[in-house]
Each structure stands twice: as C-alpha cells, then as structure tokens.
Coordinates of N, CA and C in Angstrom, one line a residue:
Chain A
X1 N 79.2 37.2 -24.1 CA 79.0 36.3 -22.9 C 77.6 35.7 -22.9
X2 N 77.4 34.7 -22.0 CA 75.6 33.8 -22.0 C 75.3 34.8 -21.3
X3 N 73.6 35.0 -22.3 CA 72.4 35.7 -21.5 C 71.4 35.1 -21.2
X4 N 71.1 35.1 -19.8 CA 69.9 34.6 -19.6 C 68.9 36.2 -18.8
X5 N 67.7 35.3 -19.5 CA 66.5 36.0 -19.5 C 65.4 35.6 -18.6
X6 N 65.4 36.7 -17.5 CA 64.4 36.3 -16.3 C 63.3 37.0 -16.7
X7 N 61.7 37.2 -16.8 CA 60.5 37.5 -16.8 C 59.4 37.1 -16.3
X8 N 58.3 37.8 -15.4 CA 58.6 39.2 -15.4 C 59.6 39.8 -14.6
X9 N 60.1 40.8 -14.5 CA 60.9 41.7 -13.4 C 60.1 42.0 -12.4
X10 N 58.6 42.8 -12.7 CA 58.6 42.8 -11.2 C 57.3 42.2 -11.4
X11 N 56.2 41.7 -10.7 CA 54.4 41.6 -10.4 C 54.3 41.7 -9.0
X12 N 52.9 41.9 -8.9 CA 52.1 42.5 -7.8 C 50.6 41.9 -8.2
X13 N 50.2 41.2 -7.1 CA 49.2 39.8 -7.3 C 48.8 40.0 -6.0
X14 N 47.2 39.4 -6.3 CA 46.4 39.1 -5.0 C 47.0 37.6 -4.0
X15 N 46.4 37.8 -3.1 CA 46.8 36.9 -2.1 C 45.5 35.6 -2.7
X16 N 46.6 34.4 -2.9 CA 45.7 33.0 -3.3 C 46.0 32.9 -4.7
X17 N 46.3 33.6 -5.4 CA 46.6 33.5 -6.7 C 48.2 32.9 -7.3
X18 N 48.3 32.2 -8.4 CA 49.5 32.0 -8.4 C 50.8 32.8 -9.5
X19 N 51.2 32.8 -9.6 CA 52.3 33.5 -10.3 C 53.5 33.0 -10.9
X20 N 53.4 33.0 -12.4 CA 55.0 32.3 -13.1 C 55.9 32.9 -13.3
X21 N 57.0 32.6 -13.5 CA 58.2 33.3 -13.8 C 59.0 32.4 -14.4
X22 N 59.1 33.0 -15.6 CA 60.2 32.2 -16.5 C 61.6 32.4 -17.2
X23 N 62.1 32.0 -17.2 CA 64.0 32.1 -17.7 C 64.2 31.1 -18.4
X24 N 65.0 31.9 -19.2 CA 65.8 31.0 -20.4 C 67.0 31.9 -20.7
X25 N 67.8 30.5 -20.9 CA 69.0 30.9 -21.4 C 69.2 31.5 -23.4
X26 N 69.4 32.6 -23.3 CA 69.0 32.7 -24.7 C 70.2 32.8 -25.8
X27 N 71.5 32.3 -25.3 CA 72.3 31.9 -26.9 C 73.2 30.6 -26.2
X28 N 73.1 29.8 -25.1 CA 72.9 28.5 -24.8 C 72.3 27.9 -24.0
X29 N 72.9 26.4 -24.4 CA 71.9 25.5 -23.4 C 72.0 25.1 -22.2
X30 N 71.2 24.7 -21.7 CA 71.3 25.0 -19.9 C 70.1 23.4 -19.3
X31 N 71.3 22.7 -19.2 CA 70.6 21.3 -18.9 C 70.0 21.7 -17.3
X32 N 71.1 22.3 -16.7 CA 71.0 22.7 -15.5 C 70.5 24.2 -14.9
X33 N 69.1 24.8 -14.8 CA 69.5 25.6 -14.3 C 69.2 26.0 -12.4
X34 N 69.1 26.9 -11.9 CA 68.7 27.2 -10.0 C 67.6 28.1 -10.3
X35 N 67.4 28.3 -8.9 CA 66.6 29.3 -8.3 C 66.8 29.3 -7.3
X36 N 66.9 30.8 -6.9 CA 67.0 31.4 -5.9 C 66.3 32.5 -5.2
X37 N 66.1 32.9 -3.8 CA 65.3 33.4 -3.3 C 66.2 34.8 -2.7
X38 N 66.0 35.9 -2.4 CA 66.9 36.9 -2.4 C 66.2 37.6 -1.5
X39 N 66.5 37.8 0.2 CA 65.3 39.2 1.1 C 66.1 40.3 0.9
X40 N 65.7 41.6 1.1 CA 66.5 42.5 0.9 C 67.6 42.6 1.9
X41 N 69.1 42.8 1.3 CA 70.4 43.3 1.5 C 70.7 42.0 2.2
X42 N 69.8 40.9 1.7 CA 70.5 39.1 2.6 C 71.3 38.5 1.4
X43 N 71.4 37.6 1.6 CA 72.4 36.5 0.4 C 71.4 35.7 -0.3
X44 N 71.6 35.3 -0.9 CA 70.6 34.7 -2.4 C 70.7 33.1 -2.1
X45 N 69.6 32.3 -1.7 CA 69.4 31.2 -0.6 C 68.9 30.4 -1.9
X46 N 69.5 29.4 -2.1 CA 69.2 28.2 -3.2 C 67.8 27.6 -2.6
X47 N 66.9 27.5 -3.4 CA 65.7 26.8 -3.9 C 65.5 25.4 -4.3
X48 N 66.0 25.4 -5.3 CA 66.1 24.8 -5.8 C 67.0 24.1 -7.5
X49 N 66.9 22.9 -7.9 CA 68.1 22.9 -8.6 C 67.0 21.8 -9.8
X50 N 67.0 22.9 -11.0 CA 66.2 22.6 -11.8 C 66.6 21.6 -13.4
X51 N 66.5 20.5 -13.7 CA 66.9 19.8 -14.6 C 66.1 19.6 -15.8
X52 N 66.9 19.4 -16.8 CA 65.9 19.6 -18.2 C 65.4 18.2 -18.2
X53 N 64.5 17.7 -18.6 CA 63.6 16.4 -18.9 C 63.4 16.0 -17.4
X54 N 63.6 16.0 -16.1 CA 63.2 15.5 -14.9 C 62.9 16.2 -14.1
X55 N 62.3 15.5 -12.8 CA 61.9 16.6 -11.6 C 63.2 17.2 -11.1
X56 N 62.6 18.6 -10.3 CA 63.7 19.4 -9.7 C 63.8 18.9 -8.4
X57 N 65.2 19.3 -8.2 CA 65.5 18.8 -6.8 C 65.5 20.0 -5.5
X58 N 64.9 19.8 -5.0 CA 64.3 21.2 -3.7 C 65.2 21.0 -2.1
X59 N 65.6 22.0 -2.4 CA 66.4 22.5 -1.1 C 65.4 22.1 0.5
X60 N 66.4 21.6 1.2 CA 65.7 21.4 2.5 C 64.4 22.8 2.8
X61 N 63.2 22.2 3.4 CA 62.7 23.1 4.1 C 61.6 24.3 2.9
X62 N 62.4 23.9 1.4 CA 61.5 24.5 0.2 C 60.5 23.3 -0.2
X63 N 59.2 24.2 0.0 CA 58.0 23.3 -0.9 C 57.6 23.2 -1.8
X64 N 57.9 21.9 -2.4 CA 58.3 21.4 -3.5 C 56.4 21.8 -4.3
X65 N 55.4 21.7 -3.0 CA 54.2 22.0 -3.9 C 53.4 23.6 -3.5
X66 N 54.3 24.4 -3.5 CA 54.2 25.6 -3.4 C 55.1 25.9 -4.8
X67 N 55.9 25.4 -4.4 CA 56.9 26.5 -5.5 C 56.7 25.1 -6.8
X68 N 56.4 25.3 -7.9 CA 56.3 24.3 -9.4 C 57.5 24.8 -9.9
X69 N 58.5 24.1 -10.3 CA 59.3 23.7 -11.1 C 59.1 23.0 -12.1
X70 N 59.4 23.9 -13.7 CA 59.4 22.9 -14.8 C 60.4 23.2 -15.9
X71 N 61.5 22.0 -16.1 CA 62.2 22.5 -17.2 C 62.0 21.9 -18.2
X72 N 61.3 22.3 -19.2 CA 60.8 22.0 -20.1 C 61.7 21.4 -21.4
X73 N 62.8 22.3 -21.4 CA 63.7 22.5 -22.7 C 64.7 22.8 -22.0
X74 N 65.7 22.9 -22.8 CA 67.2 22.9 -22.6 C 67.5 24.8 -22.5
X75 N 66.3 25.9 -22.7 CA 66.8 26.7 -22.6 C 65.6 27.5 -22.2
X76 N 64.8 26.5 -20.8 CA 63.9 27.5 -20.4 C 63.3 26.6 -19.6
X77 N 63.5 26.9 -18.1 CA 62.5 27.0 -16.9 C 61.5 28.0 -16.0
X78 N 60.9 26.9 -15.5 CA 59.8 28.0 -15.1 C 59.8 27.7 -13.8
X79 N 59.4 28.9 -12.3 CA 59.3 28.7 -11.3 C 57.5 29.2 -11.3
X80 N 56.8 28.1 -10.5 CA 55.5 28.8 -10.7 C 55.0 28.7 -8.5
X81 N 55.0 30.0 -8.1 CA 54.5 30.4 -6.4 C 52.6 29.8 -7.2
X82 N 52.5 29.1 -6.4 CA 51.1 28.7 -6.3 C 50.1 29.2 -4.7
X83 N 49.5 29.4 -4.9 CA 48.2 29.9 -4.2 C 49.4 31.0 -3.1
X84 N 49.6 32.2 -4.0 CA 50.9 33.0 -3.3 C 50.4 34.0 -2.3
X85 N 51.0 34.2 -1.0 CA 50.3 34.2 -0.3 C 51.7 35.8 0.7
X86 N 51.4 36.9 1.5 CA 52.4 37.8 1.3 C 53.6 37.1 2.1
X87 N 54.1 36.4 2.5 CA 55.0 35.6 2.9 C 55.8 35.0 1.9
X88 N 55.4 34.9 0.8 CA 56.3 34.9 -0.1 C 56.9 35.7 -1.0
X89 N 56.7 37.0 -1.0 CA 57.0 38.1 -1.1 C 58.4 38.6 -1.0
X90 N 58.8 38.6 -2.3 CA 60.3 38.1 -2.4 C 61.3 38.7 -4.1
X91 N 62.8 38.6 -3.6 CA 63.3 38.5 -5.2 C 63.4 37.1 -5.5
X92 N 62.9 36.9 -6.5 CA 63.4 35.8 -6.8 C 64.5 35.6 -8.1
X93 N 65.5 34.5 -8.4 CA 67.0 35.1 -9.4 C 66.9 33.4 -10.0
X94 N 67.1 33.6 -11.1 CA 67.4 32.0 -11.6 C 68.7 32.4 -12.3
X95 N 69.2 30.9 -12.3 CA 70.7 31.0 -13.0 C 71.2 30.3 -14.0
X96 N 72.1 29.7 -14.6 CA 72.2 29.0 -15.0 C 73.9 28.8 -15.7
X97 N 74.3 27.5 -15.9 CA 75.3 27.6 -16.1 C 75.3 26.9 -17.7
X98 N 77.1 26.8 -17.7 CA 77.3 26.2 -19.3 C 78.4 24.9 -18.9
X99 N 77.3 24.0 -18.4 CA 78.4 22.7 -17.9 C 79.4 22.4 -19.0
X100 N 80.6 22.3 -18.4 CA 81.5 21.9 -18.9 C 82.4 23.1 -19.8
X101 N 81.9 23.7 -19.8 CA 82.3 25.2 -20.4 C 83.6 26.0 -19.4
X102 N 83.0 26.5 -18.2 CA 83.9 27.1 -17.5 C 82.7 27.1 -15.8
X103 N 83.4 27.9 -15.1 CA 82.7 27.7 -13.3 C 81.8 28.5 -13.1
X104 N 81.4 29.5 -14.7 CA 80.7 30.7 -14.2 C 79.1 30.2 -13.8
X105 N 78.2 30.9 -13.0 CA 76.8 31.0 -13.2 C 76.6 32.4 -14.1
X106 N 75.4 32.3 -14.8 CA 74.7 33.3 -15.3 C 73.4 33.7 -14.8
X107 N 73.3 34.7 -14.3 CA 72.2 35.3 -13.5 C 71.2 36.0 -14.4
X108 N 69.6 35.9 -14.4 CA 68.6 36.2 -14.4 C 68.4 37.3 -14.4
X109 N 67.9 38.7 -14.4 CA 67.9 40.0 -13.5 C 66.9 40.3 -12.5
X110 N 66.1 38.9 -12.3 CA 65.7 38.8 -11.3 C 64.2 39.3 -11.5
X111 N 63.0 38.7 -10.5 CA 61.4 39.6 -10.4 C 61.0 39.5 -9.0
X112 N 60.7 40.7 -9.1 CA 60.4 40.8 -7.7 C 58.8 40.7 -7.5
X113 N 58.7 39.7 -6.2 CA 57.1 39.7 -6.9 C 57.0 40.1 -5.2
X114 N 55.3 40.7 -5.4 CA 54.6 41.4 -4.0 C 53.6 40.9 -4.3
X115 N 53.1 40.2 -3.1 CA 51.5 39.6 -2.8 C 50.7 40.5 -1.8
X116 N 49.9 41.0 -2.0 CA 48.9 41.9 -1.9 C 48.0 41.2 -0.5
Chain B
X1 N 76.5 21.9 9.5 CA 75.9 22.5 8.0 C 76.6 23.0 7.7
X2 N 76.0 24.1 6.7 CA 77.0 24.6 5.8 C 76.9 26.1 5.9
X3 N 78.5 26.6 6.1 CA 78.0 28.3 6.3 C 79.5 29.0 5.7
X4 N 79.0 30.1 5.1 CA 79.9 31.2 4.8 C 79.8 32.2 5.3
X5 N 80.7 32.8 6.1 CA 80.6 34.5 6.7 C 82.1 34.8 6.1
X6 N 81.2 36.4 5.7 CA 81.7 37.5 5.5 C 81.0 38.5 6.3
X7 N 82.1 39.9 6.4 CA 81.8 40.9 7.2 C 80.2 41.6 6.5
X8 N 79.6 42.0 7.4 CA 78.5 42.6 6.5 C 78.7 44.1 5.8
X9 N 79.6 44.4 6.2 CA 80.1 45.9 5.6 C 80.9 46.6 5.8
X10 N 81.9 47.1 4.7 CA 83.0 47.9 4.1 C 82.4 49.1 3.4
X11 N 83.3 50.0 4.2 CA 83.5 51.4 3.7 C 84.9 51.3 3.3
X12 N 84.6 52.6 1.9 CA 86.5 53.1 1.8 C 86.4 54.1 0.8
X13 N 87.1 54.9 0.6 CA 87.3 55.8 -0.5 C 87.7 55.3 -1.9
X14 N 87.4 56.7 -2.5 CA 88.2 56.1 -4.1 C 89.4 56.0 -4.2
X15 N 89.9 54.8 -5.3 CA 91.6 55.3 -5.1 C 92.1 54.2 -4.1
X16 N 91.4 53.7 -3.4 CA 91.4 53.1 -1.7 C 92.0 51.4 -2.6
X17 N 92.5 50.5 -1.8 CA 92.6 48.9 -1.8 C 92.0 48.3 -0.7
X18 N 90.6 47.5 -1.2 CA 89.8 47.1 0.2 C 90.2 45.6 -0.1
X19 N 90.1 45.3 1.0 CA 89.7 43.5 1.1 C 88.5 43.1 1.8
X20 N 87.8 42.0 1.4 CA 87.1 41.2 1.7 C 86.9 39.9 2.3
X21 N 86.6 39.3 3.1 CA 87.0 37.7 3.4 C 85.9 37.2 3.4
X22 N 86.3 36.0 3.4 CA 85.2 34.9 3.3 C 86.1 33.5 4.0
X23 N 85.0 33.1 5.5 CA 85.3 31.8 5.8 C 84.3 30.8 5.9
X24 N 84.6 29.3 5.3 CA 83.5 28.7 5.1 C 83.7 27.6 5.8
X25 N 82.5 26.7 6.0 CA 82.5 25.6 6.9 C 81.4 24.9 5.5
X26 N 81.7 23.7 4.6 CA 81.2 23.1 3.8 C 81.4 22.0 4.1
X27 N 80.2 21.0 4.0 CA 80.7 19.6 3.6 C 81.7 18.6 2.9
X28 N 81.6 19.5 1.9 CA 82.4 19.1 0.7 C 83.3 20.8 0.3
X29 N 84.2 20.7 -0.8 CA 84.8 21.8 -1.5 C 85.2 21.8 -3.1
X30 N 84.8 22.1 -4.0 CA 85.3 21.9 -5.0 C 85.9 23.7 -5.8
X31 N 85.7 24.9 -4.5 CA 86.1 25.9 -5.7 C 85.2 27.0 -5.0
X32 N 85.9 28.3 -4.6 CA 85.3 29.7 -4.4 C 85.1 30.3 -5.3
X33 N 84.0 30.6 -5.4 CA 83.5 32.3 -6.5 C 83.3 33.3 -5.9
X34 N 83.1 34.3 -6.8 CA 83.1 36.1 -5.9 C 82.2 36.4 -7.7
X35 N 81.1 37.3 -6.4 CA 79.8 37.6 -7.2 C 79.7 38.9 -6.8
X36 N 79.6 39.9 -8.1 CA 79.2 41.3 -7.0 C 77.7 41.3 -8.1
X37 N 77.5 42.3 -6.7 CA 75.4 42.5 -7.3 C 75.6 43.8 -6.6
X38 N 74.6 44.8 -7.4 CA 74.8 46.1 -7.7 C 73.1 46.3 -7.4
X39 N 72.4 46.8 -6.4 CA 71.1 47.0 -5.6 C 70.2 46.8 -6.7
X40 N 69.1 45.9 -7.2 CA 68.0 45.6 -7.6 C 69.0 45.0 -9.0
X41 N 70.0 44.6 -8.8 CA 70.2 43.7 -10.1 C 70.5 42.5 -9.7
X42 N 71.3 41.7 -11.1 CA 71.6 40.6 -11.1 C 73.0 39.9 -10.8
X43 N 73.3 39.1 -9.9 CA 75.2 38.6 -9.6 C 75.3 38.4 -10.6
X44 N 76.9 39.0 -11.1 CA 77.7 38.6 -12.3 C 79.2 38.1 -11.3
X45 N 79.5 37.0 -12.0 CA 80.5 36.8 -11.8 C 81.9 36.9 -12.0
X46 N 82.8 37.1 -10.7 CA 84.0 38.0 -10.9 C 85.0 37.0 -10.6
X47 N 85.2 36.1 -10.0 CA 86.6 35.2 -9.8 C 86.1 33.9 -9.5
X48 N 87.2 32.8 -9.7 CA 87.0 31.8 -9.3 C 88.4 31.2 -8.9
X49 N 88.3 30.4 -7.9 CA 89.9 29.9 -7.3 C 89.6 28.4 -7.1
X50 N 90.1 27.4 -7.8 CA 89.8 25.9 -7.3 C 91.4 26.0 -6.4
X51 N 92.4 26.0 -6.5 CA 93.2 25.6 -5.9 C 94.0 26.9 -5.1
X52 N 94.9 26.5 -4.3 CA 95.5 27.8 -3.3 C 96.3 28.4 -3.9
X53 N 96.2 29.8 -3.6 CA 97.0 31.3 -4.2 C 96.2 32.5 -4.3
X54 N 96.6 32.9 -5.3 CA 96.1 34.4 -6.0 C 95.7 34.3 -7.4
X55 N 94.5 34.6 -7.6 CA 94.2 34.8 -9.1 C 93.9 36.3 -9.4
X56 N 94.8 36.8 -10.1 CA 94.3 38.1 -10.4 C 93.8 38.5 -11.7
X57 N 92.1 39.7 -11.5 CA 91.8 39.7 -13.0 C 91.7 41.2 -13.3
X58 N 92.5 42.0 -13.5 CA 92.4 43.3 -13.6 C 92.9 44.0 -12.5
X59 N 91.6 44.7 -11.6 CA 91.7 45.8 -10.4 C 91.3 44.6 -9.8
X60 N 90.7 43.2 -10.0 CA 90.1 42.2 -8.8 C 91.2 41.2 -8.8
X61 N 91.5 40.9 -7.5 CA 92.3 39.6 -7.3 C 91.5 38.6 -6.2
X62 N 91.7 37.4 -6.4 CA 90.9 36.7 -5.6 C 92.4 35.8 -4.6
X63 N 91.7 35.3 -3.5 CA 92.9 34.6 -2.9 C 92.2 33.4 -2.3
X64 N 92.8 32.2 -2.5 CA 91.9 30.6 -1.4 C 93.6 30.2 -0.7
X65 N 92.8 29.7 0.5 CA 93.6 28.7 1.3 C 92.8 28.0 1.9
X66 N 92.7 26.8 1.2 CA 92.2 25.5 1.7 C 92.4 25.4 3.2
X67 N 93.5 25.0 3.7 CA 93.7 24.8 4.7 C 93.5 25.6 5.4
X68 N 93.0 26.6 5.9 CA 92.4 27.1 6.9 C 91.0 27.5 6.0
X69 N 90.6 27.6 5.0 CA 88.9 27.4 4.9 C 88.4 28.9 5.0
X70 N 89.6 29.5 4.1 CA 89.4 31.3 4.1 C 90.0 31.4 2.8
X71 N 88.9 33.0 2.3 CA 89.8 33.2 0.9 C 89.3 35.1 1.1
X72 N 90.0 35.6 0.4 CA 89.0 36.9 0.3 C 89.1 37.4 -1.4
X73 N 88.6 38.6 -1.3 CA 88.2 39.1 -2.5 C 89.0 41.2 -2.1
X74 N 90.1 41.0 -3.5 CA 90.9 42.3 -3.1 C 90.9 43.3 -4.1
X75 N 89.8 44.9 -4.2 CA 90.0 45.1 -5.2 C 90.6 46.7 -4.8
X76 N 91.1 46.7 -5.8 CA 92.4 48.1 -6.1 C 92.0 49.5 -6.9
X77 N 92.6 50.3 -6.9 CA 91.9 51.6 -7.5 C 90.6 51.8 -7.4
X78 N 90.2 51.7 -5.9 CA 88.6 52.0 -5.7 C 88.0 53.0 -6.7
X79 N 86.7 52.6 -7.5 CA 85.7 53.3 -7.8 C 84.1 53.0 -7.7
X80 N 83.7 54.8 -7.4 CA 82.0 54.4 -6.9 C 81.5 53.8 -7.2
X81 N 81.7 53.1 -8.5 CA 80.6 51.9 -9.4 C 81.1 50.4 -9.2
X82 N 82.3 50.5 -7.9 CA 82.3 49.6 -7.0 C 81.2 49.6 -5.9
X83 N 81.0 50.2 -5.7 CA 80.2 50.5 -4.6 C 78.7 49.3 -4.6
X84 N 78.6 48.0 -4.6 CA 77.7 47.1 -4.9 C 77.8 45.8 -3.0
X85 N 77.4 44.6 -3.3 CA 77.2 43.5 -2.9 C 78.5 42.8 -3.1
X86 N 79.2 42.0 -2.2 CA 79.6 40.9 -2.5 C 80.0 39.8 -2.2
X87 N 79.5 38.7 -3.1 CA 79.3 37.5 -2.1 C 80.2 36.3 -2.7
X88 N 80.8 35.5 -1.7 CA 81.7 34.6 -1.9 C 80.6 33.3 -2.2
X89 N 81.1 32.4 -3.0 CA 80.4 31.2 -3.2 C 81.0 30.0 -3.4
X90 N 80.3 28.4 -2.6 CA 81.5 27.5 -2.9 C 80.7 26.5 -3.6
X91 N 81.5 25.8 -4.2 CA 81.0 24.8 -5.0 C 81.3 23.3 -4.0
X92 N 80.0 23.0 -3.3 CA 80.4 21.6 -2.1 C 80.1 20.7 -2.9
X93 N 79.9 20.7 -4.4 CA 79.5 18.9 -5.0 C 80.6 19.2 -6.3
X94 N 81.2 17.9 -6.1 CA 81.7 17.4 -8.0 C 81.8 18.2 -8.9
X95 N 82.3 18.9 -9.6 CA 82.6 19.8 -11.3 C 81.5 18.4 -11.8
X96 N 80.0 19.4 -12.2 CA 78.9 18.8 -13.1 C 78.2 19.4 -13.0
X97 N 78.0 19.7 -11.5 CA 76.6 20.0 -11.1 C 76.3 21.8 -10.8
X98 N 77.5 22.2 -11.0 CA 77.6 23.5 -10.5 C 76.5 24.6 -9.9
X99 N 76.4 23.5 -8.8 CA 75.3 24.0 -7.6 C 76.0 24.7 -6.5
X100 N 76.1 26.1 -6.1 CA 76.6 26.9 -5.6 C 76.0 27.4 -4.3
X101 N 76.6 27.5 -2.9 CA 76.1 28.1 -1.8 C 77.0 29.2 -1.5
X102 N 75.7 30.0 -1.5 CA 76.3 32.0 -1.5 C 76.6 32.2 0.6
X103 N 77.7 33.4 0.3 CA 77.9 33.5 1.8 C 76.7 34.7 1.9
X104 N 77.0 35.7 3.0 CA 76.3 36.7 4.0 C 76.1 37.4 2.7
X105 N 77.5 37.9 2.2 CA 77.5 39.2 1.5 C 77.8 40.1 2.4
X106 N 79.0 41.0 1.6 CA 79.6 42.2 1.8 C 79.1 42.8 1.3
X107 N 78.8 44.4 2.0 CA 78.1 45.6 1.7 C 79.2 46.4 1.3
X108 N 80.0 47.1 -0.3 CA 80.7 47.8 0.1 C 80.4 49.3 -0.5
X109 N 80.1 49.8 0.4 CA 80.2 51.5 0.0 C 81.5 52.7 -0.2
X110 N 81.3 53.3 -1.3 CA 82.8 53.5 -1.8 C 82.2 55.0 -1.5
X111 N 83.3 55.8 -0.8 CA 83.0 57.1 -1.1 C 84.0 58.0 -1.6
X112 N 83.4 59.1 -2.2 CA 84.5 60.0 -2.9 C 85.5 60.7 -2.0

C-alpha cells in the first residue's frame, strides 16, 4: 500500500521559535497533499490543502502566515508553525492521496509538537 | 455549513456487532469514508460508499443513504484491537480534489 512519511513525530520548542514538519509520500506521487490539526480525542480539522508547484489553499479562519506551506515536489511537503507560540500546541497529520487511483487518503503518523 | 455528527462513544464486548452512524449536513456530496485511528496514531482507511447500500469488507461493512444524509459504519466479531477512533468523512467537492471533512469521531471501547 502508499506510505507516507510524517517527521518529526514529536518536538518540544520554545515559545517564538518556529518549527517544520515534513511529509512525503514515499513510493508515490502526490500532486495533492492536506494538513490537518488533531486536539486530543476531537476530529482531525482541515488546514489546509497543499499543491505541488503553487500556493496552498488555507481553510477559513487558518493563518496562512503563521502556518508556511510548501510543496515543493510531487512527493514532499512541508508545514512550517512560525514564531510558535503554546496555543498551537497540537497533533498535527498530513495526508495525501493517489488522484485518480482510488478514494483513499494516506495518513502521516502524525507530530506532536509542544510549545514551551 | 458543514457538519458531521456521530455519537461520541460506544461500548461493547468481544464477539459483540456494534454500529456506528454518521449524519451529515454538506454543501456538496461526492462519497462517505470510515477512518479508524488507534490513540497516538495515524487514520487508515476503512470503507468508502459513493452511492446507496451496503459495502461490505470483511468483519467491516459500510452503509449510505443519500436521501436522508446518514450512513453508519458496522463492524462484527468484535475484537479489542477494535477498540480505536472512528470517523466518518465526506468528500463535498468533484472526484480530483479529494479534500475530505472528518465528522466528531466515535470512541469505541471493546471490552472482554
């Protein structure tokens, strides 16, 4: 089955600092992939919707210049929390699918990041 | 807007047949998923239904009815390593974009 690969799993960072996290799909390509935000034992709240060669497109009410989106390549984006602050303190899960293939998403295993 | 509820939590034994629902209010509809997540992991996905019925995949069977804007999720021969998350998801834009909005999530706890 597609693996995608979320990293890191978990960090723990000062407050003001920023923090990346990167995914890729690692035996295909993924023109398309998400992000999502996860509080404990809630539902996994779309972010945003990440495209290879263009800007991402950000879910109402998500800041687009807090949270950096970049998909660089067809088998790896990056979410980057800039000046992270403990309110964002969170799981965060990227996905990604195999358009045209079948309806599945492929899930991340997710990083949990803690702002200090 | 857009919303999915499911109950927040199911108990049941092993051995047990539980169901799960899911009703959605979406703009659009193109297709229900069913995602279980297992505490500090990742959703893998377990069913998908574009049109109305029953799809069954093993011990999991999924069910949609458009017309009333409900489907659930039914799984059989309960075991503990059921015991996870699970969340219905609809697809409200076009087959392309497969941008997905997750419901509440079901808590289900399996006991021996």
């Amino acid at each position: 089955g597609a693996v995608v690969s979320q990293h890191p799993s978990r960090v723990i960072c000062k407050s003001g600092t920023s923090v990346k996290i990167e995914c890729r799909s690692l035996d295909f390509q993924a023109t398309t992939m998400f992000w999502y935000r996860q509080f404990p034992k809630k539902s996994l709240m779309l972010m945003a919707t990440s495209n290879e060669g263009s800007k991402a497109t950000y879910e109402q009410g998500v800041e687009k210049d807090k949270f950096l989106i970049n998909h660089a390549s067809l088998t790896l984006s990056t979410l980057t929390v800039t000046s992270a602050h403990p309110e964002d303190s969170s799981f965060y899960i990227c996905s990604a699918s195999r358009a045209g293939v079948d309806e599945k998403l492929f899930f991340g295993s997710g990083t949990q990041l803690s702002v200090l | 807007g857009q919303s999915l509820e499911q109950p927040s939590e199911v108990t049941a034994v092993e051995g047990a047949i539980v169901q799960m629902n899911c009703t959605y209010q979406t703009s659009g509809f193109y297709g229900l998923s069913w995602y279980q997540q297992h505490d500090g992991g990742a959703p893998t996905f377990l069913s998908y239904n574009a049109l109305d019925g029953l799809e069954e995949t093993g011990r999991f069977s999924s069910f949609l009815s458009r017309s009333d804007s409900y489907g659930y999720l039914l799984l059989q021969e309960l075991q503990m390593k059921d015991s996870a998350s699970y969340f219905c998801a609809v697809r409200d834009t076009p087959v392309g974009t497969d941008k997905l909005i997750f419901g509440t999530g079901t808590r289900l706890q399996v006991f021996p």
